[in-house]
Structures are given as C-alpha cells and as structure tokens.
CSV table of C-alpha atoms in Angstrom, one decimal:
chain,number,residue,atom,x,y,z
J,1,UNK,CA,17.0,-14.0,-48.4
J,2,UNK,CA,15.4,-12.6,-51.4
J,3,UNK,CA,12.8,-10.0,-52.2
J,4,UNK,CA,10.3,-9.3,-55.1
J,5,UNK,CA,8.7,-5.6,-55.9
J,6,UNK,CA,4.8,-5.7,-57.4
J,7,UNK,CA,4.3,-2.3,-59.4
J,8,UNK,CA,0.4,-2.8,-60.6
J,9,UNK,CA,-0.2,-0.8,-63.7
J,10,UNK,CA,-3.4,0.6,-64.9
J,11,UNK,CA,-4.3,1.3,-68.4
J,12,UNK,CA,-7.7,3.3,-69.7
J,13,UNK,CA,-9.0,5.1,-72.2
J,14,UNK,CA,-9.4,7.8,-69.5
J,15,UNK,CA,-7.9,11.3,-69.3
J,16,UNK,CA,-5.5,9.9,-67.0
J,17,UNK,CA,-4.5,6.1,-68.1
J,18,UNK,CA,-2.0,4.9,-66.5
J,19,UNK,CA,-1.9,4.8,-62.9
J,20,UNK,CA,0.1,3.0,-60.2
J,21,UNK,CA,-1.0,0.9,-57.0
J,22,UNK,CA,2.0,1.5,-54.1
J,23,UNK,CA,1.7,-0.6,-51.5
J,24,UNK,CA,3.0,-0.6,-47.9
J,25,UNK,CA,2.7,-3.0,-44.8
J,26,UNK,CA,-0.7,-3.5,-43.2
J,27,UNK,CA,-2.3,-6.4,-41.7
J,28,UNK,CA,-0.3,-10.0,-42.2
J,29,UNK,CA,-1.5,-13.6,-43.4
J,30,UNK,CA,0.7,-16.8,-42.8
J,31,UNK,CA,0.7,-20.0,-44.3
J,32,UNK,CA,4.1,-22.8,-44.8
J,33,UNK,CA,6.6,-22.1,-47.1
J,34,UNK,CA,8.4,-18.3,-47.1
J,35,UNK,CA,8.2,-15.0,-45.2
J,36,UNK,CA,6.8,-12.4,-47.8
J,37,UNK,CA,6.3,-8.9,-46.5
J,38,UNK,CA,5.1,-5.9,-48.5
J,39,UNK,CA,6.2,-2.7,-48.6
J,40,UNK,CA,6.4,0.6,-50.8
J,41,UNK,CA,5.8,-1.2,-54.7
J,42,UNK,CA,5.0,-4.5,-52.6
J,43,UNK,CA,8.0,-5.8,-51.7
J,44,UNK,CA,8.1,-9.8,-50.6
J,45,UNK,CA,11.0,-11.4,-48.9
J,46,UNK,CA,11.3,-15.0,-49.3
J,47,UNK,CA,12.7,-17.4,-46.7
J,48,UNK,CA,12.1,-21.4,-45.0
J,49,UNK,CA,10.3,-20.7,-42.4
J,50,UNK,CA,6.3,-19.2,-43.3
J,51,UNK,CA,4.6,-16.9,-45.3
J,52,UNK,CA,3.4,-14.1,-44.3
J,53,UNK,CA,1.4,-11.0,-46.6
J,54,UNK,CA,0.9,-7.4,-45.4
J,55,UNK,CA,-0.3,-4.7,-47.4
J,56,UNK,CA,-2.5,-1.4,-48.4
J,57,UNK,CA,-2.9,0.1,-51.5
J,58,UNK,CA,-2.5,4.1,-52.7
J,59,UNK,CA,-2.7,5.2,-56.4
J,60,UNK,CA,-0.2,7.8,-58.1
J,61,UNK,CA,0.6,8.8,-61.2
J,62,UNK,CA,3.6,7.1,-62.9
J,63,UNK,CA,4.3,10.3,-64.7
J,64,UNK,CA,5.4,13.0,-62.6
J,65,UNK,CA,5.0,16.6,-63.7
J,66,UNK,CA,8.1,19.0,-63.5
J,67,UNK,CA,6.8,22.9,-64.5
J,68,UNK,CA,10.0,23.7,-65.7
J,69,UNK,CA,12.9,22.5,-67.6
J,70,UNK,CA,15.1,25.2,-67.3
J,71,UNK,CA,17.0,24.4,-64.4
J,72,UNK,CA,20.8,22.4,-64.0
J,73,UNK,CA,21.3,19.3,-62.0
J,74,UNK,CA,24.5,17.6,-60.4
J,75,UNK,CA,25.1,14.6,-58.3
J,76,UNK,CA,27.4,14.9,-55.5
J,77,UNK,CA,27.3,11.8,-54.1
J,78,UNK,CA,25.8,12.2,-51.2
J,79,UNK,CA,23.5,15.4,-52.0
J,80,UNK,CA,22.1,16.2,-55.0
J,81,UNK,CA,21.8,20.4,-56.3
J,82,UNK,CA,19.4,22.0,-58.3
J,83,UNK,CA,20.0,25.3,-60.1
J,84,UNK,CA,16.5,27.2,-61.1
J,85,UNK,CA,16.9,30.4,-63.0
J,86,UNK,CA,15.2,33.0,-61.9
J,87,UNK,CA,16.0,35.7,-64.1
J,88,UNK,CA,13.0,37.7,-64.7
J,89,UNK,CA,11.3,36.5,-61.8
J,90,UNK,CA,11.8,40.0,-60.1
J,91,UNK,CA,12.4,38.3,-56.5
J,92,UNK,CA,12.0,40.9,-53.9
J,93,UNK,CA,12.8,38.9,-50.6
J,94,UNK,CA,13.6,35.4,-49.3
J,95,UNK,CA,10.1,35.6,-48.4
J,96,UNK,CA,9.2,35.5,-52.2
J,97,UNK,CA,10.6,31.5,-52.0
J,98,UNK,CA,8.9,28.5,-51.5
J,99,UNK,CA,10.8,25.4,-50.8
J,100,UNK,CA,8.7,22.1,-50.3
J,101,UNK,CA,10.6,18.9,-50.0
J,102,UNK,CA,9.8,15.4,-48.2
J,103,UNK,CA,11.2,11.6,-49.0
J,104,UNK,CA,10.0,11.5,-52.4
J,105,UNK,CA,8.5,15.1,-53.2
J,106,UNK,CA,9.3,18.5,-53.9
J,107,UNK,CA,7.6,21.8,-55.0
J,108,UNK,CA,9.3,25.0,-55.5
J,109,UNK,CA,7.3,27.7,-55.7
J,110,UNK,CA,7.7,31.8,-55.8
J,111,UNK,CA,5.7,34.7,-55.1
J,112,UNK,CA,5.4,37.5,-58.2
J,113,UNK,CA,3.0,40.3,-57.9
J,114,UNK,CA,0.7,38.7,-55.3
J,115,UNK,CA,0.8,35.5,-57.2
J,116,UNK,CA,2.0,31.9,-56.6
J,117,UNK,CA,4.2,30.6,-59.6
J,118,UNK,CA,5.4,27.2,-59.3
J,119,UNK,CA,8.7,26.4,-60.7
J,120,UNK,CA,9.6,22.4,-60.4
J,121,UNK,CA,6.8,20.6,-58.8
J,122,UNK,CA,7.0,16.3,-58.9
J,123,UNK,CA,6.2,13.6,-56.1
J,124,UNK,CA,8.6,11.2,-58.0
J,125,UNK,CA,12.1,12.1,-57.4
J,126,UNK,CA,14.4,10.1,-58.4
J,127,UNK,CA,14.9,8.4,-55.1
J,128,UNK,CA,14.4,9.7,-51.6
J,129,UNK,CA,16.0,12.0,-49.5
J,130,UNK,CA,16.2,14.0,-46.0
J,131,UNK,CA,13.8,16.4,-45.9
J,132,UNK,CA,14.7,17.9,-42.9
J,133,UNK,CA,18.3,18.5,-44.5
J,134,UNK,CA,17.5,20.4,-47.5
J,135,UNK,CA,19.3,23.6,-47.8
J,136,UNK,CA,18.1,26.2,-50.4
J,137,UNK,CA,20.0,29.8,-51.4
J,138,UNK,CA,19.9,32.4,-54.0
J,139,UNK,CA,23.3,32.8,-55.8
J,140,UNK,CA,22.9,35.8,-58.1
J,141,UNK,CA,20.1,35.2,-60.5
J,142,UNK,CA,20.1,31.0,-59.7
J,143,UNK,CA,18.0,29.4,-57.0
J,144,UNK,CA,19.8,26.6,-55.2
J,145,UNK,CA,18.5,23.5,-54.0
J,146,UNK,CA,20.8,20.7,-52.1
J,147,UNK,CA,19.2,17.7,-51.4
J,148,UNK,CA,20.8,15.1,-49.0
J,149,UNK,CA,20.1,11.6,-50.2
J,150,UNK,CA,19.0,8.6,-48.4
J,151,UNK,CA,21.2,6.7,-50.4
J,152,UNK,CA,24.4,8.0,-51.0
J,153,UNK,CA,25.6,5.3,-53.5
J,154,UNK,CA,22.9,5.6,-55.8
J,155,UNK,CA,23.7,7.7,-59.1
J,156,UNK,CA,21.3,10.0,-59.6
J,157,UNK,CA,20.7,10.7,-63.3
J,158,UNK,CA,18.3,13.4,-62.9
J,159,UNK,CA,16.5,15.0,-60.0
J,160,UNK,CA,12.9,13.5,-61.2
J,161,UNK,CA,12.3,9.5,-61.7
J,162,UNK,CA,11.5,9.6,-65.4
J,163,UNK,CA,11.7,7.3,-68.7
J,164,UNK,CA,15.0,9.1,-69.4
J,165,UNK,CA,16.3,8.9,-65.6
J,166,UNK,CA,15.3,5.6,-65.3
J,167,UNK,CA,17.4,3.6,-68.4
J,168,UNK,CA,20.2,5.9,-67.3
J,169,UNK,CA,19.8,4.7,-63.3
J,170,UNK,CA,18.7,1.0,-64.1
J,171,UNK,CA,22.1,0.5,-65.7
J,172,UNK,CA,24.1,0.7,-61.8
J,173,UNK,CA,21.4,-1.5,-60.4
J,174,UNK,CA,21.0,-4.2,-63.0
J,175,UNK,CA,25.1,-4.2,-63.8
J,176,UNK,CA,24.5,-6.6,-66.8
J,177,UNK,CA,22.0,-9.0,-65.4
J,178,UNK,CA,19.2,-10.0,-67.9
J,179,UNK,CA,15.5,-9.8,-67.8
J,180,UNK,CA,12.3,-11.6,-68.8
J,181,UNK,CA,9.3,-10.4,-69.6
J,182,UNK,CA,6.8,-13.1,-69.1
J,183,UNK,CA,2.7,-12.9,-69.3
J,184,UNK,CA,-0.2,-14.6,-71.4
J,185,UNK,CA,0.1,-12.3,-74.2
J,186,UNK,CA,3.6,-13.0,-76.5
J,187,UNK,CA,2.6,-9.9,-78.4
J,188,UNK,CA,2.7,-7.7,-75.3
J,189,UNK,CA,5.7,-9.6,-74.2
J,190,UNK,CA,7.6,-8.6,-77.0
J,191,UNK,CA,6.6,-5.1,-77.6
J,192,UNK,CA,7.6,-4.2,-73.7
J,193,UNK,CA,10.7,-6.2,-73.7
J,194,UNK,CA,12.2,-4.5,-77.2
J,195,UNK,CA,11.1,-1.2,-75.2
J,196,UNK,CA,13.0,-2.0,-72.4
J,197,UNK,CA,15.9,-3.2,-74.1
J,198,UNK,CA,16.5,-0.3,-76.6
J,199,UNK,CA,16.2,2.1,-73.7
J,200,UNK,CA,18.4,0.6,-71.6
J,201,UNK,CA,21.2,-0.7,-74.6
J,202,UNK,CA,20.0,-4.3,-73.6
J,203,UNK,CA,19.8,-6.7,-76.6
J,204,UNK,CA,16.1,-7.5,-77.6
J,205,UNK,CA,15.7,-11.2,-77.9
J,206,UNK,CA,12.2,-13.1,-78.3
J,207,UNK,CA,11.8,-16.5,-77.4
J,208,UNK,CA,8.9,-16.8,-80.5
J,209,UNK,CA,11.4,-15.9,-83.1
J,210,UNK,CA,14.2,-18.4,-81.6
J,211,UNK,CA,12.0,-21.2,-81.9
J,212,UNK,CA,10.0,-20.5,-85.0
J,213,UNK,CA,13.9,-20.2,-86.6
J,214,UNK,CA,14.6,-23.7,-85.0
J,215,UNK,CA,11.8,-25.5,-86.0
J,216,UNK,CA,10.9,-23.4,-89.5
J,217,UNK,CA,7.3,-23.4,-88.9
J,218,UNK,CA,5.3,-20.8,-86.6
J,219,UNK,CA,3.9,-21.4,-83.2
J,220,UNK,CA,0.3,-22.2,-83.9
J,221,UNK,CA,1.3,-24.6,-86.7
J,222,UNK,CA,3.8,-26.6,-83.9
J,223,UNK,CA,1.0,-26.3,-81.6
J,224,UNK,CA,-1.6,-27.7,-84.1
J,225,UNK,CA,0.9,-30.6,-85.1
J,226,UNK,CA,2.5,-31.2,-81.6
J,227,UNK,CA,0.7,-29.5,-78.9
J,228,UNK,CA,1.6,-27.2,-76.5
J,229,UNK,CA,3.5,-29.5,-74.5
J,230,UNK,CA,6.3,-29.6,-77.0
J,231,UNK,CA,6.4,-26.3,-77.3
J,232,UNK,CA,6.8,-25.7,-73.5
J,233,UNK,CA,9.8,-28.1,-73.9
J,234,UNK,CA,11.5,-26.8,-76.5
J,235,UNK,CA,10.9,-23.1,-74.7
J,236,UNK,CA,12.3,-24.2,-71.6
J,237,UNK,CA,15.7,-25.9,-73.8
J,238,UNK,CA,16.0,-22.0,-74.8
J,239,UNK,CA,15.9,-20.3,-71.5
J,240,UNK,CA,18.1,-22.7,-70.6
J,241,UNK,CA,20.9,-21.6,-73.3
J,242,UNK,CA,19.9,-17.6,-72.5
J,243,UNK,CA,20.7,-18.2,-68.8
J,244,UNK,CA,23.7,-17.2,-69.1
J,245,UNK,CA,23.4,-14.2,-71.6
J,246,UNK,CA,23.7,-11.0,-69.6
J,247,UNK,CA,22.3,-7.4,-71.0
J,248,UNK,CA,19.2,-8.9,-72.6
J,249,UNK,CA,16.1,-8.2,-72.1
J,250,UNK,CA,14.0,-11.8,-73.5
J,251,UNK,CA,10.2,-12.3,-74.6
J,252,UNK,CA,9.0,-15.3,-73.5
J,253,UNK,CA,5.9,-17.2,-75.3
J,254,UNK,CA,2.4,-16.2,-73.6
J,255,UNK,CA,-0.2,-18.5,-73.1
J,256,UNK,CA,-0.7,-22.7,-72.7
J,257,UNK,CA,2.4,-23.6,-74.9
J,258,UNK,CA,4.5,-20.7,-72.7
J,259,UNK,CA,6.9,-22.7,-70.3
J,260,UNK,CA,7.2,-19.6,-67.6
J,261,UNK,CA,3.0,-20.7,-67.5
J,262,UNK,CA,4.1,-24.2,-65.9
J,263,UNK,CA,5.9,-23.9,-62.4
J,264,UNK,CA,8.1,-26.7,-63.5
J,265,UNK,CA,9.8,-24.2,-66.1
J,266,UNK,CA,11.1,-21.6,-64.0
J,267,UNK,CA,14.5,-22.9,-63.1
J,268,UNK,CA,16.3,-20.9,-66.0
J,269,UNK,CA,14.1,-17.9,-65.7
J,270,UNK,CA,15.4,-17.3,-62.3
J,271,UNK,CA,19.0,-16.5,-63.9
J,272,UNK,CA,17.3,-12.7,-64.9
J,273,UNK,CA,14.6,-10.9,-63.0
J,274,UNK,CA,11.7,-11.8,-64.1
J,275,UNK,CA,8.4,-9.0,-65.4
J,276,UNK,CA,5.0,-10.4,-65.1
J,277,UNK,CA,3.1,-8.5,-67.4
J,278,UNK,CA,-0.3,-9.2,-66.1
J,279,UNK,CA,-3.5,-8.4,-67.6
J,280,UNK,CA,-6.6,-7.8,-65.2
J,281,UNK,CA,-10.4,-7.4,-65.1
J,282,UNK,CA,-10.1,-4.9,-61.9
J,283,UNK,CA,-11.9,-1.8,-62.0
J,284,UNK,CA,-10.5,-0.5,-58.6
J,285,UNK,CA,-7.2,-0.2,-56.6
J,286,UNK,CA,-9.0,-2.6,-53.9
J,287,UNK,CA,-9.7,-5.6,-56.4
J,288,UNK,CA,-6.4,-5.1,-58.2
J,289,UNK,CA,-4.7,-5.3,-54.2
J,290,UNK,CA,-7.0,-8.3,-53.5
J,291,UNK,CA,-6.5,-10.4,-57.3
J,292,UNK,CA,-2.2,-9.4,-56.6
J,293,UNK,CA,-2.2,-10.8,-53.1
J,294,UNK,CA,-4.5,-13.9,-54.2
J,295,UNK,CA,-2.2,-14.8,-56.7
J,296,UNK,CA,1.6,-14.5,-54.9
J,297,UNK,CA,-0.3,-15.6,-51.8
J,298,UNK,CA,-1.7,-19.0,-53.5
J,299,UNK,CA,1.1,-19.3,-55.9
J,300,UNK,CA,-1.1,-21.5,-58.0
J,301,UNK,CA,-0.1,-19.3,-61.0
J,302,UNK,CA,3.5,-20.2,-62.4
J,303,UNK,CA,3.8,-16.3,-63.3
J,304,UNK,CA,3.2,-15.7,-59.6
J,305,UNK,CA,7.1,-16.8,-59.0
J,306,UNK,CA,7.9,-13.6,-61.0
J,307,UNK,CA,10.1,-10.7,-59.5
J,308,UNK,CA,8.2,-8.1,-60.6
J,309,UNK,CA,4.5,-7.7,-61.3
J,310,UNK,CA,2.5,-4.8,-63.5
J,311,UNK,CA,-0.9,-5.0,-63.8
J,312,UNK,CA,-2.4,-3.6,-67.3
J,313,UNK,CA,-6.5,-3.2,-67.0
J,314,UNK,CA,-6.9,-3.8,-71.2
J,315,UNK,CA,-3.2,-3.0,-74.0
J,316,UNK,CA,-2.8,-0.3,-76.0
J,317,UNK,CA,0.5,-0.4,-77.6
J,318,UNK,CA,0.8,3.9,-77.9
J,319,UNK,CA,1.2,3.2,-73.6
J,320,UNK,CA,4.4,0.6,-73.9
J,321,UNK,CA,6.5,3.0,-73.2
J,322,UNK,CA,4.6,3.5,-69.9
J,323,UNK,CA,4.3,0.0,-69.1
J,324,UNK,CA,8.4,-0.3,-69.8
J,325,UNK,CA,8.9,2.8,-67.2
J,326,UNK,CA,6.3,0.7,-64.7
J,327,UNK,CA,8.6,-2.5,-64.9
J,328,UNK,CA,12.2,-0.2,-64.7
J,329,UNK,CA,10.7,1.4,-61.7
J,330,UNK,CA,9.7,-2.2,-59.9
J,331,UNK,CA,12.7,-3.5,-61.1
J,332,UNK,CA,14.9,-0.8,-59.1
J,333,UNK,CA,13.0,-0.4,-56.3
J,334,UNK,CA,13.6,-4.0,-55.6
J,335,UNK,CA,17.5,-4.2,-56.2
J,336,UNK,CA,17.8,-1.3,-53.8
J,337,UNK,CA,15.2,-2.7,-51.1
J,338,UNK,CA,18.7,-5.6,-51.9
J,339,UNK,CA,21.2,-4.7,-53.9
J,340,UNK,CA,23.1,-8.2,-53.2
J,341,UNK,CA,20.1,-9.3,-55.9
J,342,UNK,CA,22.3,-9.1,-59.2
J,343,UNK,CA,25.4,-10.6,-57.5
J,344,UNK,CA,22.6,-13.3,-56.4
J,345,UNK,CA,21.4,-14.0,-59.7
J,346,UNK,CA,25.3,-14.3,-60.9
J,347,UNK,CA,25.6,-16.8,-58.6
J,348,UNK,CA,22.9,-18.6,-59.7
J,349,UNK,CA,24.1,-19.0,-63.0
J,350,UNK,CA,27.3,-20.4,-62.2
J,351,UNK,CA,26.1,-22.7,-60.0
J,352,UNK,CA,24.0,-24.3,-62.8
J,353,UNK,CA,20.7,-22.5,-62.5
J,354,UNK,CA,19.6,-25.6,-60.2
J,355,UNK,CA,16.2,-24.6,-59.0
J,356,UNK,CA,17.2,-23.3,-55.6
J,357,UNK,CA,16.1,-20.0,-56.4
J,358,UNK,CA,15.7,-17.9,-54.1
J,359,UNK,CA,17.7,-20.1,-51.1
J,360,UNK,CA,20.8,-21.0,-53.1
J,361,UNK,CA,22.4,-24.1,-51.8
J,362,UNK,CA,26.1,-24.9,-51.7
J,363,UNK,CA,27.7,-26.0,-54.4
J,364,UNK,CA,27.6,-29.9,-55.4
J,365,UNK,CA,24.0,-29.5,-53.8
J,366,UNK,CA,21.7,-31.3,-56.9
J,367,UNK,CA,17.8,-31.3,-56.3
J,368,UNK,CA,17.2,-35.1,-54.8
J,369,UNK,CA,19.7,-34.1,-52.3
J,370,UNK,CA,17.0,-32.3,-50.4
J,371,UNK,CA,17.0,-28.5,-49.0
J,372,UNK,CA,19.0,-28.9,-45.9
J,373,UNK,CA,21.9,-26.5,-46.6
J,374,UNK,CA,21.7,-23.3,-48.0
J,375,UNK,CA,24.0,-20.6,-48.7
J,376,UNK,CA,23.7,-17.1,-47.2
C-alpha cells in the first residue's frame, strides 16, 4: 500500500501570491487499476484492485502569520508548551486571556484597556493536536500553553509549520531518502531542487549538469545532433546510478528529451519521492481541482506517477523559496499519512529498483514474471 500527497501551489503577481488548494474526501470515481483516495493535501493510496478519486478543494495561505516572536517553545514528546511573555501586558484577571486552539489552529489573544491584542495567531501549526486537551496557565509574568499532540512521535521543531520548521522536521521523516524534482521546465527544476537541498543539508545534484559533463556538449546541441530520444536514454542511465544516493535532492531535465516525461522511465525515479513541479493555466481553485484529478485520474501524463504535485499558475524565481516550503509540506504530510514510505523506498532500492513500485514483489520476482506476488 502506498500513498501520494498533491499540494497545488499558486503563484501571482497579486498582494497575496502564493496560495494552497487542500483537499479532502468528497464524491468518488472508479476505474481498473488502484484505489486512490484523497484527503487533507490530496492524499492517494495505491493498490490492485480499482481506482477510485474523491475530493474538494479549500484555499489557504502557505504562510502562516505568528504576531509575536517573543515567546519560548519545547517539545515534550507528547505535548508541546508555549511560554508568551506578558510583562507589560498589565493582566488584570484570567478573564483578560483568550486561548483559541483546534487541530491545526491557534489564536492567543488578551484584553488591555478594553482592547483585543492578539499575541500568536497561525492556522498552520506545526502538526495537529487535541483541542479539547489544551491546558493554558499564567506562571509569574509567562503565559503557558500545553498542547497535546496527535502525534506523539513526531519532533516538533517549532510550534508553527514554517520554512525554518519545516527543513528541521523533514529531516525525521525523510531519514536520508532522496528526492526528485521533476516538471517541464529544467530551470525551475533546478532552482527548487538546490532550494530544497541547501535547506535541508541535502546534496544538490542536476541531472543537466551530469550529462552535459558526460557528453561535453549542452542539451540543445545533443538534442539538435541526436534527438530527444537519446537524451531520454542517457537520462534514464543516470537516475539509474543516483538510485541509490541517499540525502540528495536531484533536478531532472524538463521537457520532450526529459525521461521522467516518458512513463517508461520511472523505474529509478521511484527510489526517492518524487516533486511534480507543474505549471498551470488555472485561474481558480475549481479548474486547478478539476486539471489535478484529470491528470492522476487518466495517468496519461508520465509526471502524473509523481508523489507529490505543486501547481505554480506562471514562475517567478523571488517565490522558490515558497514553492520549496509547498513541496516540504506535501512531502511530510504524505510520510506521516505512512511513515513505512522511506523504509519502502529503501527497499526498493535494494531490491533493484525493478518497476514494482508501489506493490513491491518478493525478491527474485523480474518483470516478465508477471504481478502475482507482492510483498506487504
């Protein structure tokens, strides 16, 4: 069983340009080949049996907005505490305290001279907790906030999902397995993947470079002389000698000559989880849901075998940063919708990367020998 997390990214020239499309389970559609249901940042599972696709669409900001900085944060395994100074604040009263917290929100808030300050306020904590277990107190001039998490084995860098939080948190969840950013555009490719990798320590490694080293000549002259075909070949011979590197982060070639663009060219790509960087014309959360659940649901796309898919509506390199936290936060909401993924992935490497991704077979299983066994 395997699953596959769909954060679709939105970037504008507007006051506000990036925005993200979570989606949960709604109304299903089957066809023959493996179960996919969505969830929160679309989450398919994969199986033998059919295919099914359920899902609705709400926006949010990426970006959440904490007021204030000046508080100090611990993890206690399985609750999480907050210190907020209050120190001038003049409380008068319990009364004076607002505490708002649910699954993935909280606002703190307190009452000065008939006035409503707000302290912390962010619907993107780091992950989610029990609301109905929060415990708040005042301990001389420090409010205290303990949060119980839903997840008491997952390290909490900080109490809000962030850039920062996120390359310290991805670390537990990846534990060394590589990724691959794939998508028409190398350049984008490459410019997300080296974000990635220098926030998270990962080694940077493009699949462009590798190849123009190899053959001494650039990638439009090969294709000019060659065509794209070769290209895709000689591509495919490198993923095949970086599936077993672990801590990188790779960018794969965009476009006709790219081999994650032919479906035949994914067995090596499956070692890492796989970004699809994907670039649509949708002006609306409805159009993006309908173009993401065309393309996984059709599969016609090779990209569409990707674990993780952000949408960009038009680049602008000043938001890669952005687009990197997009792909982290994909990436680790699908590990921990199954955190047997990375151990998954290790196994596929040592059993030779043989295709039979996501419904590894036992070992001495080759492709001609059909898909009758699989391990579980």
């Amino acid at each position: 069983m395997s699953t596959i997390t769909a954060s679709l990214c939105f970037l504008s020239g507007s006051k506000n340009p990036i925005k993200t499309l979570n989606l949960s389970p709604s109304n299903s559609i089957t066809n023959s080949n493996s179960v996919r249901s969505w969830s929160s940042q679309v989450i398919k599972t994969s199986s033998s049996n059919s295919n099914r696709l359920s899902f609705n669409c709400r926006s949010a900001s990426t970006i959440p907005f904490v007021s204030s900085k000046n508080y100090e944060f611990s993890d206690g395994s399985s609750e999480v505490e907050l210190r907020l100074q209050l120190g001038a604040q003049d409380i008068q009263s319990y009364r004076d305290i607002s505490v708002d917290a649910n699954d993935n929100s909280l606002k703190i808030r307190i009452q000065r001279y008939g006035s409503l300050i707000t302290l912390i306020e962010t619907d993107h904590l780091f992950e989610k907790i029990k609301p109905a277990e929060t415990i708040w107190y005042i301990d001389d001039d420090q409010l205290v906030v303990n949060l119980k998490k839903q997840d008491p084995d997952l390290k909490w860098p900080d109490i809000v999902e962030s850039w920062d939080s996120l390359t310290v948190g991805s670390l537990q969840l990846l534990q060394g397995t590589a990724i691959f950013i794939v998508g028409d555009s190398t350049e984008i490719n490459e410019t997300v993947a080296r974000e990635i990798a220098v926030g998270i320590g990962y080694t940077p490694l493009t699949t462009k470079e590798l190849l123009e080293t190899y053959a001494k000549q650039t990638i439009d002259s090969w294709v000019l002389t060659e065509g794209s075909d070769s290209v895709a070949e000689a591509e495919s011979a490198i993923l095949e000698s970086l599936s077993s590197h672990v801590r990188a982060v790779v960018a794969t070639l965009g476009g006709q000559q790219g081999a994650a663009r032919r479906a035949d060219k994914w067995q090596h790509l499956y070692a890492g989880f796989t970004v699809w960087l994907s670039q649509t014309e949708a002006t609306d959360e409805d159009s993006a849901k309908e173009e993401t659940r065309r393309h996984i649901q059709d599969a016609r796309l090779a990209y569409s075998k990707a674990d993780v898919v952000v949408k960009l509506q038009g680049w602008d390199s000043d938001q890669t940063k952005s687009v990197a936290q997009a792909s982290l936060r994909a990436i680790k909401q699908l590990v921990l919708s199954d955190k047997n993924l990375p151990g998954k992935k290790r196994l596929y490497v040592r059993l030779g990367c043989r295709g039979d991704w996501p419904n590894i077979k036992p070992p001495g299983w080759a492709p001609s020998a059909g898909d009758d066994a699989t391990l579980t």
